[in-house]
mmCIF file of C-alpha atoms in Angstrom:
data_model
loop_
_atom_site.group_PDB
_atom_site.id
_atom_site.type_symbol
_atom_site.label_atom_id
_atom_site.label_comp_id
_atom_site.label_asym_id
_atom_site.label_seq_id
_atom_site.Cartn_x
_atom_site.Cartn_y
_atom_site.Cartn_z
ATOM 1 C CA GLN A 172 138.982 -34.276 -17.382
ATOM 2 C CA GLU A 173 136.261 -35.083 -14.776
ATOM 3 C CA HIS A 174 134.022 -36.452 -17.498
ATOM 4 C CA LYS A 175 136.406 -38.646 -18.588
ATOM 5 C CA ALA A 176 137.901 -40.111 -15.252
ATOM 6 C CA LYS A 177 134.008 -41.051 -14.426
ATOM 7 C CA GLY A 178 133.752 -42.464 -17.797
ATOM 8 C CA ASN A 179 136.625 -44.498 -17.270
ATOM 9 C CA GLU A 180 135.623 -45.519 -14.070
ATOM 10 C CA LEU A 181 132.044 -46.449 -15.146
ATOM 11 C CA TYR A 182 133.679 -48.495 -18.152
ATOM 12 C CA GLN A 183 135.991 -50.533 -15.773
ATOM 13 C CA THR A 184 133.008 -51.483 -13.942
ATOM 14 C CA GLU A 185 130.895 -52.333 -17.137
ATOM 15 C CA LYS A 186 128.479 -49.797 -17.031
ATOM 16 C CA TYR A 187 128.615 -48.954 -20.583
ATOM 17 C CA GLU A 188 125.739 -46.891 -21.090
ATOM 18 C CA ALA A 189 126.700 -44.481 -18.424
ATOM 19 C CA ALA A 190 130.152 -44.178 -19.614
ATOM 20 C CA LEU A 191 128.820 -43.274 -22.925
ATOM 21 C CA GLU A 192 126.754 -40.330 -21.416
ATOM 22 C CA GLU A 193 130.117 -39.120 -19.359
ATOM 23 C CA TYR A 194 132.322 -39.733 -22.647
ATOM 24 C CA SER A 195 129.770 -37.716 -24.609
ATOM 25 C CA LYS A 196 129.803 -35.270 -22.190
ATOM 26 C CA ALA A 197 133.755 -34.780 -22.411
ATOM 27 C CA ILE A 198 133.381 -34.533 -26.064
ATOM 28 C CA GLU A 199 131.213 -31.595 -26.053
ATOM 29 C CA LEU A 200 134.220 -29.810 -23.927
ATOM 30 C CA SER A 201 137.173 -31.240 -26.058
ATOM 31 C CA PRO A 202 136.013 -32.427 -29.305
ATOM 32 C CA GLN A 203 139.449 -32.333 -30.577
ATOM 33 C CA ASP A 204 140.540 -35.123 -28.426
ATOM 34 C CA GLY A 205 140.716 -38.469 -30.388
ATOM 35 C CA VAL A 206 141.172 -40.433 -26.992
ATOM 36 C CA LEU A 207 137.603 -39.460 -25.986
ATOM 37 C CA TYR A 208 136.196 -40.938 -29.357
ATOM 38 C CA SER A 209 138.406 -43.923 -28.870
ATOM 39 C CA ASN A 210 136.877 -44.656 -25.428
ATOM 40 C CA ARG A 211 133.232 -43.862 -26.640
ATOM 41 C CA SER A 212 133.868 -46.357 -29.468
ATOM 42 C CA ALA A 213 135.223 -48.976 -26.871
ATOM 43 C CA CYS A 214 131.887 -48.528 -25.188
ATOM 44 C CA TYR A 215 129.687 -49.020 -28.364
ATOM 45 C CA ALA A 216 131.788 -51.888 -29.037
ATOM 46 C CA ALA A 217 130.936 -53.569 -25.667
ATOM 47 C CA LEU A 218 127.463 -52.904 -26.489
ATOM 48 C CA GLN A 219 127.779 -54.245 -29.869
ATOM 49 C CA GLN A 220 126.588 -51.177 -31.531
ATOM 50 C CA TRP A 221 129.114 -51.277 -34.387
ATOM 51 C CA ASN A 222 127.803 -48.259 -36.614
ATOM 52 C CA GLU A 223 128.079 -45.946 -33.684
ATOM 53 C CA CYS A 224 131.802 -47.737 -32.952
ATOM 54 C CA LEU A 225 132.616 -47.293 -36.353
ATOM 55 C CA ALA A 226 131.693 -43.546 -36.293
ATOM 56 C CA ASP A 227 133.847 -42.879 -33.569
ATOM 57 C CA ALA A 228 136.571 -44.818 -34.389
ATOM 58 C CA THR A 229 136.835 -42.835 -37.648
ATOM 59 C CA THR A 230 136.853 -39.573 -35.969
ATOM 60 C CA CYS A 231 139.327 -41.019 -33.667
ATOM 61 C CA LEU A 232 141.593 -42.235 -36.501
ATOM 62 C CA LYS A 233 141.236 -38.661 -38.007
ATOM 63 C CA LEU A 234 142.185 -36.892 -34.791
ATOM 64 C CA LYS A 235 144.932 -39.279 -34.062
ATOM 65 C CA PRO A 236 146.232 -41.013 -36.956
ATOM 66 C CA ASP A 237 149.826 -41.831 -35.482
ATOM 67 C CA TRP A 238 147.990 -43.943 -32.671
ATOM 68 C CA CYS A 239 147.746 -47.759 -32.902
ATOM 69 C CA LYS A 240 144.616 -47.904 -30.973
ATOM 70 C CA SER A 241 142.914 -45.727 -33.675
ATOM 71 C CA TYR A 242 143.658 -48.343 -36.394
ATOM 72 C CA TYR A 243 142.483 -51.191 -33.765
ATOM 73 C CA ARG A 244 139.034 -49.654 -33.329
ATOM 74 C CA ARG A 245 138.185 -49.115 -36.547
ATOM 75 C CA ALA A 246 139.526 -52.481 -37.793
ATOM 76 C CA LEU A 247 137.498 -54.191 -35.157
ATOM 77 C CA ALA A 248 134.071 -52.358 -35.772
ATOM 78 C CA LEU A 249 134.870 -53.116 -39.750
ATOM 79 C CA HIS A 250 135.391 -56.582 -38.810
ATOM 80 C CA MET A 251 132.629 -56.962 -36.834
ATOM 81 C CA MET A 252 130.317 -55.180 -39.432
ATOM 82 C CA ARG A 253 131.939 -58.136 -41.961
ATOM 83 C CA ARG A 254 134.210 -55.689 -43.887
ATOM 84 C CA ASN A 255 137.048 -57.633 -43.361
ATOM 85 C CA VAL A 256 139.071 -56.246 -46.397
ATOM 86 C CA GLU A 257 138.955 -52.657 -45.177
ATOM 87 C CA ALA A 258 139.811 -54.076 -41.511
ATOM 88 C CA ARG A 259 142.742 -56.133 -42.593
ATOM 89 C CA GLY A 260 144.239 -52.956 -44.353
ATOM 90 C CA LEU A 261 143.631 -50.893 -41.216
ATOM 91 C CA CYS A 262 145.268 -53.653 -39.053
ATOM 92 C CA ASN A 263 148.179 -53.561 -41.806
ATOM 93 C CA ALA A 264 148.247 -49.940 -41.523
ATOM 94 C CA GLY A 265 148.373 -50.028 -37.790
ATOM 95 C CA LEU A 266 150.863 -52.579 -37.639
ATOM 96 C CA ALA A 267 153.366 -50.414 -40.117
ATOM 97 C CA LEU A 268 153.462 -47.996 -36.629
ATOM 98 C CA ASP A 269 154.024 -50.779 -34.332
ATOM 99 C CA PRO A 270 154.816 -54.233 -35.730
ATOM 100 C CA GLU A 271 154.699 -55.839 -32.381
ATOM 101 C CA ASN A 272 151.053 -54.652 -31.510
ATOM 102 C CA LYS A 273 149.360 -57.983 -30.428
ATOM 103 C CA GLU A 274 145.669 -56.606 -30.573
ATOM 104 C CA LEU A 275 146.365 -55.816 -34.384
ATOM 105 C CA LYS A 276 148.056 -58.973 -35.029
ATOM 106 C CA GLY A 277 145.251 -61.081 -33.579
ATOM 107 C CA LEU A 278 142.684 -59.162 -34.939
ATOM 108 C CA LEU A 279 144.730 -59.549 -38.703
ATOM 109 C CA LEU A 280 144.260 -63.120 -38.319
ATOM 110 C CA LYS A 281 140.722 -62.766 -37.531
ATOM 111 C CA CYS A 282 140.226 -60.824 -40.534
ATOM 112 C CA ASN A 283 142.079 -63.244 -42.596
ATOM 113 C CA GLU A 284 140.021 -66.468 -42.409
ATOM 114 C CA PRO A 285 136.579 -65.116 -43.458
ATOM 115 C CA ILE A 286 138.484 -63.536 -46.516
ATOM 116 C CA CYS A 287 140.089 -67.051 -47.216
ATOM 117 C CA ARG A 288 136.844 -68.801 -46.911
ATOM 118 C CA GLU A 289 135.108 -66.213 -49.229
ATOM 119 C CA PHE A 290 137.625 -66.948 -51.834
ATOM 120 C CA ALA A 291 137.457 -70.724 -51.256
ATOM 121 C CA ASN A 292 140.220 -71.317 -54.048
ATOM 122 C CA ALA A 293 142.244 -68.858 -52.614
ATOM 123 C CA SER A 294 145.091 -70.006 -50.658
ATOM 124 C CA ALA A 295 145.291 -68.645 -47.017
ATOM 125 C CA ILE A 296 148.993 -68.354 -47.147
ATOM 126 C CA ASP A 297 148.722 -65.530 -50.179
ATOM 127 C CA PHE A 298 146.888 -63.444 -47.784
ATOM 128 C CA ARG A 299 149.135 -64.201 -44.810
ATOM 129 C CA MET A 300 152.284 -63.170 -47.024
ATOM 130 C CA ASP A 301 150.364 -59.866 -47.807
ATOM 131 C CA ARG A 302 151.152 -60.163 -51.251
ATOM 132 C CA PRO A 303 149.671 -57.342 -53.594
ATOM 133 C CA PRO A 304 146.276 -58.044 -54.765
ATOM 134 C CA SER A 305 145.696 -59.042 -58.372
ATOM 135 C CA GLU A 306 143.982 -57.105 -61.053
ATOM 136 C CA ASP A 307 141.410 -59.669 -60.842
ATOM 137 C CA PHE A 308 141.257 -59.659 -57.211
ATOM 138 C CA LYS A 309 140.343 -56.054 -57.416
ATOM 139 C CA LEU A 310 137.870 -56.468 -59.698
ATOM 140 C CA VAL A 311 135.938 -58.967 -57.268
ATOM 141 C CA LEU A 312 136.268 -56.386 -54.760
ATOM 142 C CA LYS A 313 134.523 -53.871 -56.470
ATOM 143 C CA GLY A 314 131.648 -56.277 -57.476
ATOM 144 C CA LYS A 315 132.662 -57.226 -61.002
ATOM 145 C CA SER A 316 133.155 -60.556 -62.203
ATOM 146 C CA PRO A 317 136.594 -61.487 -63.574
ATOM 147 C CA VAL A 318 136.941 -62.655 -66.915
ATOM 148 C CA LYS A 319 136.803 -66.477 -67.642
ATOM 149 C CA GLY A 320 139.984 -68.204 -66.826
ATOM 150 C CA ALA A 321 141.279 -65.150 -64.171
ATOM 151 C CA GLN A 322 143.507 -65.982 -61.727
ATOM 152 C CA LEU A 323 143.474 -64.882 -58.081
ATOM 153 C CA ASN A 324 147.325 -64.810 -57.142
ATOM 154 C CA GLY A 325 147.711 -67.987 -59.484
ATOM 155 C CA LEU A 326 144.902 -69.901 -58.299
ATOM 156 C CA ALA A 327 141.596 -69.925 -60.853
ATOM 157 C CA PHE A 328 138.522 -67.872 -59.922
ATOM 158 C CA PRO A 329 135.518 -69.960 -59.436
ATOM 159 C CA GLN A 330 133.127 -69.335 -62.735
ATOM 160 C CA THR A 331 130.089 -69.237 -60.243
ATOM 161 C CA LEU A 332 130.685 -65.665 -59.379
#
């Protein structure tokens, strides 16, 4: 607890590198404490070290699957790594636990925009309504081109894929 408290104090004063060290020491003593991984993930996020942020957020989620912040931390890392489809799914999973969570709602909106831009013919409303993805959309997510004349939630795919 001493290392966690010191890490929290350092984080509040934006001394992220030093906070990382304290959280790492705390994790050595309590490797099953998901909050410690969340806190260290927040430090990595502040330092824009997204791979490390994602790794700790993933561990946090495994240890605390009933905690919204676990979903937020992992979704944020994925979003910053431009893995918005995955991030969006995590936002929705977290919102299933707490439908009013402002952080997750805000991040969900940020994730939707690049998805809609990437699929220029897709309507933003399709994503905001959380319609289930079509089979053609699932093919695109797997890196495969849909057949000619395929549709994305009722809209034609561009044939340049």
